[in-house]
């Protein structure tokens, strides 16, 4: 997709072609591998230095500084936010990076909490309510269910994790920027897809 951009020329085009070739060769298993102690087959590859981020004392700060340079002065630039995203292997890494970036942003931090309880239509509701209190349910963290606590600031980029309104562009994966925070409703501007620039309201969801 990047190589199809007609504006890329010269050294940048050569560098992009080399990167594309490296990615494809890694995907089909053609890159040379090496072994580590305790392994019989070589399963490790060497990543070129130009694809690595130099890390000092704080790896999270190193990643965010490379991906989001000058973040404080460019938060109002929609194209700046559209072009950048940090992918993480685990949700715990996502939470750490989100909190780190939020701490650098100006404005008040808003703590949004879920309301967790056993479904009242459950057959043995009384027993389960005793066994699984709201306090216990609030501590559960696993894939597919949002954490009990969500920290947000005005200007923070977010990703929608649920299909709300496909006609308005509110679907799983839509990226937005928070413009206003209230107790029961979030106001945000869509920054990806076919509805870029539209303001939307996201209410509390069961």
Short mmCIF file of C-alpha atoms in Angstrom, two decimals:
data_model
loop_
_atom_site.label_atom_id
_atom_site.label_comp_id
_atom_site.label_asym_id
_atom_site.label_seq_id
_atom_site.Cartn_x
_atom_site.Cartn_y
_atom_site.Cartn_z
CA UNK A 1 0.00 0.00 0.00
CA UNK A 2 2.82 2.41 0.78
CA UNK A 3 4.64 1.56 -2.46
CA UNK A 4 1.52 2.44 -4.45
CA UNK A 5 1.85 6.08 -3.29
CA UNK A 6 2.97 8.07 -6.35
CA UNK A 7 4.59 10.71 -4.13
CA UNK A 8 7.32 8.32 -2.89
CA UNK A 9 10.52 8.68 -4.91
CA UNK A 10 14.29 8.33 -4.66
CA UNK A 11 15.90 6.94 -1.50
CA UNK A 12 12.55 6.71 0.29
CA UNK A 13 11.19 4.46 -2.47
CA UNK A 14 14.26 2.20 -2.33
CA UNK A 15 14.03 1.95 1.44
CA UNK A 16 10.32 1.14 1.24
CA UNK A 17 10.94 -1.59 -1.35
CA UNK A 18 13.62 -3.18 0.83
CA UNK A 19 11.30 -3.13 3.82
CA UNK A 20 8.47 -4.65 1.78
CA UNK A 21 10.76 -7.43 0.55
CA UNK A 22 11.98 -8.14 4.09
CA UNK A 23 8.41 -8.34 5.44
CA UNK A 24 7.33 -10.75 2.67
CA UNK A 25 10.38 -12.98 3.14
CA UNK A 26 9.74 -13.12 6.88
CA UNK A 27 6.09 -14.05 6.26
CA UNK A 28 6.96 -17.03 4.04
CA UNK A 29 9.89 -18.17 6.23
CA UNK A 30 12.77 -17.36 3.85
CA UNK A 31 14.85 -15.27 6.27
CA UNK A 32 17.96 -16.94 7.72
CA UNK A 33 17.43 -18.19 11.26
CA UNK A 34 19.70 -18.95 14.19
CA UNK A 35 19.42 -21.14 17.27
CA UNK A 36 19.71 -20.25 20.92
CA UNK A 37 20.93 -22.41 23.76
CA UNK A 38 18.55 -25.27 24.50
CA UNK A 39 16.95 -25.35 21.04
CA UNK A 40 17.62 -27.85 18.24
CA UNK A 41 16.09 -25.93 15.33
CA UNK A 42 16.75 -22.35 14.40
CA UNK A 43 13.64 -20.26 15.05
CA UNK A 44 15.13 -16.82 15.73
CA UNK A 45 15.65 -14.12 13.09
CA UNK A 46 17.79 -11.01 13.22
CA UNK A 47 15.83 -7.77 12.89
CA UNK A 48 17.74 -5.03 11.01
CA UNK A 49 18.97 -2.20 13.22
CA UNK A 50 17.04 0.43 11.25
CA UNK A 51 13.77 -1.27 12.29
CA UNK A 52 14.61 -1.19 16.00
CA UNK A 53 13.95 1.60 18.48
CA UNK A 54 16.93 2.38 20.74
CA UNK A 55 15.85 1.90 24.35
CA UNK A 56 17.42 3.57 27.36
CA UNK A 57 15.94 3.37 30.86
CA UNK A 58 12.26 3.64 29.89
CA UNK A 59 11.15 1.46 26.91
CA UNK A 60 7.57 2.83 26.97
CA UNK A 61 8.84 6.40 26.74
CA UNK A 62 11.17 5.39 23.89
CA UNK A 63 8.32 3.88 21.85
CA UNK A 64 5.87 6.73 22.43
CA UNK A 65 8.52 9.38 21.68
CA UNK A 66 9.29 7.76 18.31
CA UNK A 67 5.67 7.15 17.28
CA UNK A 68 4.24 10.38 18.75
CA UNK A 69 6.97 13.06 18.53
CA UNK A 70 5.92 16.51 19.77
CA UNK A 71 2.60 15.04 20.95
CA UNK A 72 1.73 17.96 23.24
CA UNK A 73 1.92 20.55 20.50
CA UNK A 74 0.18 18.48 17.79
CA UNK A 75 -2.80 16.89 19.52
CA UNK A 76 -5.20 19.16 17.63
CA UNK A 77 -3.76 18.03 14.29
CA UNK A 78 -6.12 15.26 13.06
CA UNK A 79 -3.73 14.05 10.34
CA UNK A 80 -1.02 13.62 13.01
CA UNK A 81 -3.27 11.27 15.03
CA UNK A 82 -4.57 9.45 11.92
CA UNK A 83 -1.08 8.44 10.82
CA UNK A 84 0.04 6.95 14.13
CA UNK A 85 -0.82 3.88 16.17
CA UNK A 86 1.08 1.61 18.55
CA UNK A 87 0.27 -2.12 18.33
CA UNK A 88 0.87 -4.25 21.43
CA UNK A 89 1.03 -8.01 22.05
CA UNK A 90 -1.02 -7.88 25.27
CA UNK A 91 -3.76 -5.73 26.83
CA UNK A 92 -1.49 -5.04 29.81
CA UNK A 93 1.02 -3.38 27.46
CA UNK A 94 -1.83 -1.35 25.93
CA UNK A 95 -2.90 -0.11 29.38
CA UNK A 96 0.66 0.92 30.34
CA UNK A 97 1.23 2.83 27.11
CA UNK A 98 -2.19 4.50 27.24
CA UNK A 99 -1.60 5.73 30.78
CA UNK A 100 1.88 6.96 29.86
CA UNK A 101 0.59 8.99 26.90
CA UNK A 102 -2.38 10.32 28.90
CA UNK A 103 -0.06 11.47 31.68
CA UNK A 104 1.82 13.63 29.15
CA UNK A 105 -1.36 15.30 27.90
CA UNK A 106 -2.72 18.43 29.51
CA UNK A 107 -6.21 18.57 31.01
CA UNK A 108 -8.07 16.69 33.72
CA UNK A 109 -8.05 12.90 33.85
CA UNK A 110 -11.55 11.41 33.87
CA UNK A 111 -12.04 8.00 35.47
CA UNK A 112 -14.91 6.08 33.85
CA UNK A 113 -16.07 3.02 35.81
CA UNK A 114 -18.16 0.04 34.76
CA UNK A 115 -21.16 -1.23 36.75
CA UNK A 116 -20.68 -4.99 37.11
CA UNK A 117 -23.25 -7.37 38.59
CA UNK A 118 -24.66 -10.86 38.13
CA UNK A 119 -27.53 -11.00 35.63
CA UNK A 120 -30.79 -11.03 37.63
CA UNK A 121 -32.44 -13.49 35.24
CA UNK A 122 -29.95 -16.20 36.21
CA UNK A 123 -31.61 -19.25 37.80
CA UNK A 124 -29.46 -19.29 40.94
CA UNK A 125 -29.08 -15.50 41.15
CA UNK A 126 -29.11 -15.32 44.97
CA UNK A 127 -26.25 -17.82 45.34
CA UNK A 128 -24.14 -16.29 42.59
CA UNK A 129 -24.64 -12.77 43.96
CA UNK A 130 -23.16 -13.91 47.28
CA UNK A 131 -20.25 -15.71 45.59
CA UNK A 132 -19.44 -13.00 43.05
CA UNK A 133 -19.83 -9.53 44.52
CA UNK A 134 -19.51 -6.40 42.39
CA UNK A 135 -16.17 -5.69 44.06
CA UNK A 136 -14.86 -9.08 42.88
CA UNK A 137 -16.26 -8.68 39.36
CA UNK A 138 -14.53 -5.29 39.12
CA UNK A 139 -11.13 -6.98 39.52
CA UNK A 140 -11.57 -9.40 36.58
CA UNK A 141 -9.40 -8.65 33.53
CA UNK A 142 -9.57 -10.82 30.43
CA UNK A 143 -9.86 -10.57 26.67
CA UNK A 144 -13.23 -9.58 25.24
CA UNK A 145 -14.41 -7.66 28.31
CA UNK A 146 -13.34 -4.03 28.99
CA UNK A 147 -11.51 -3.29 32.23
CA UNK A 148 -13.52 -1.87 35.12
CA UNK A 149 -11.63 1.42 34.96
CA UNK A 150 -11.16 3.52 31.82
CA UNK A 151 -9.09 6.71 32.05
CA UNK A 152 -9.71 9.42 29.46
CA UNK A 153 -8.81 13.03 28.68
CA UNK A 154 -10.24 15.48 26.17
CA UNK A 155 -8.07 15.19 23.05
CA UNK A 156 -7.21 11.52 23.63
CA UNK A 157 -7.43 9.20 20.59
CA UNK A 158 -9.63 6.12 21.15
CA UNK A 159 -10.67 3.02 19.19
CA UNK A 160 -14.24 1.77 19.18
CA UNK A 161 -14.49 -1.92 20.12
CA UNK A 162 -18.12 -2.49 19.23
CA UNK A 163 -20.47 -2.03 16.27
CA UNK A 164 -22.83 0.79 17.33
CA UNK A 165 -24.10 2.35 14.12
CA UNK A 166 -22.64 1.18 10.81
CA UNK A 167 -24.44 3.87 8.80
CA UNK A 168 -22.73 6.60 10.84
CA UNK A 169 -19.36 4.85 10.69
CA UNK A 170 -19.41 3.69 14.31
CA UNK A 171 -18.10 0.15 13.98
CA UNK A 172 -15.44 -2.04 15.56
CA UNK A 173 -12.06 -0.48 14.80
CA UNK A 174 -13.23 3.09 14.15
CA UNK A 175 -10.74 5.61 15.54
CA UNK A 176 -11.97 8.80 17.19
CA UNK A 177 -10.69 11.71 19.28
CA UNK A 178 -12.48 12.66 22.52
CA UNK A 179 -13.87 16.22 22.43
CA UNK A 180 -16.06 16.26 25.56
CA UNK A 181 -16.57 13.99 28.57
CA UNK A 182 -19.66 13.81 30.76
CA UNK A 183 -20.82 11.24 33.28
CA UNK A 184 -22.98 9.21 30.89
CA UNK A 185 -21.98 10.36 27.38
CA UNK A 186 -18.73 10.80 25.46
CA UNK A 187 -18.53 13.24 22.55
CA UNK A 188 -15.93 12.41 19.92
CA UNK A 189 -14.84 13.20 16.35
CA UNK A 190 -14.34 10.36 13.86
CA UNK A 191 -10.84 10.39 12.32
CA UNK A 192 -10.93 7.23 10.14
CA UNK A 193 -13.26 5.70 7.56
CA UNK A 194 -15.86 7.45 5.42
CA UNK A 195 -17.21 9.76 8.15
CA UNK A 196 -14.03 11.67 9.03
CA UNK A 197 -14.75 14.91 10.86
CA UNK A 198 -18.24 13.98 12.06
CA UNK A 199 -19.08 14.50 15.74
CA UNK A 200 -20.79 11.57 17.48
CA UNK A 201 -22.15 10.80 20.93
CA UNK A 202 -21.36 7.50 22.65
CA UNK A 203 -23.61 6.72 25.60
CA UNK A 204 -23.35 4.12 28.31
CA UNK A 205 -23.96 0.58 27.05
CA UNK A 206 -25.28 -2.48 28.83
#
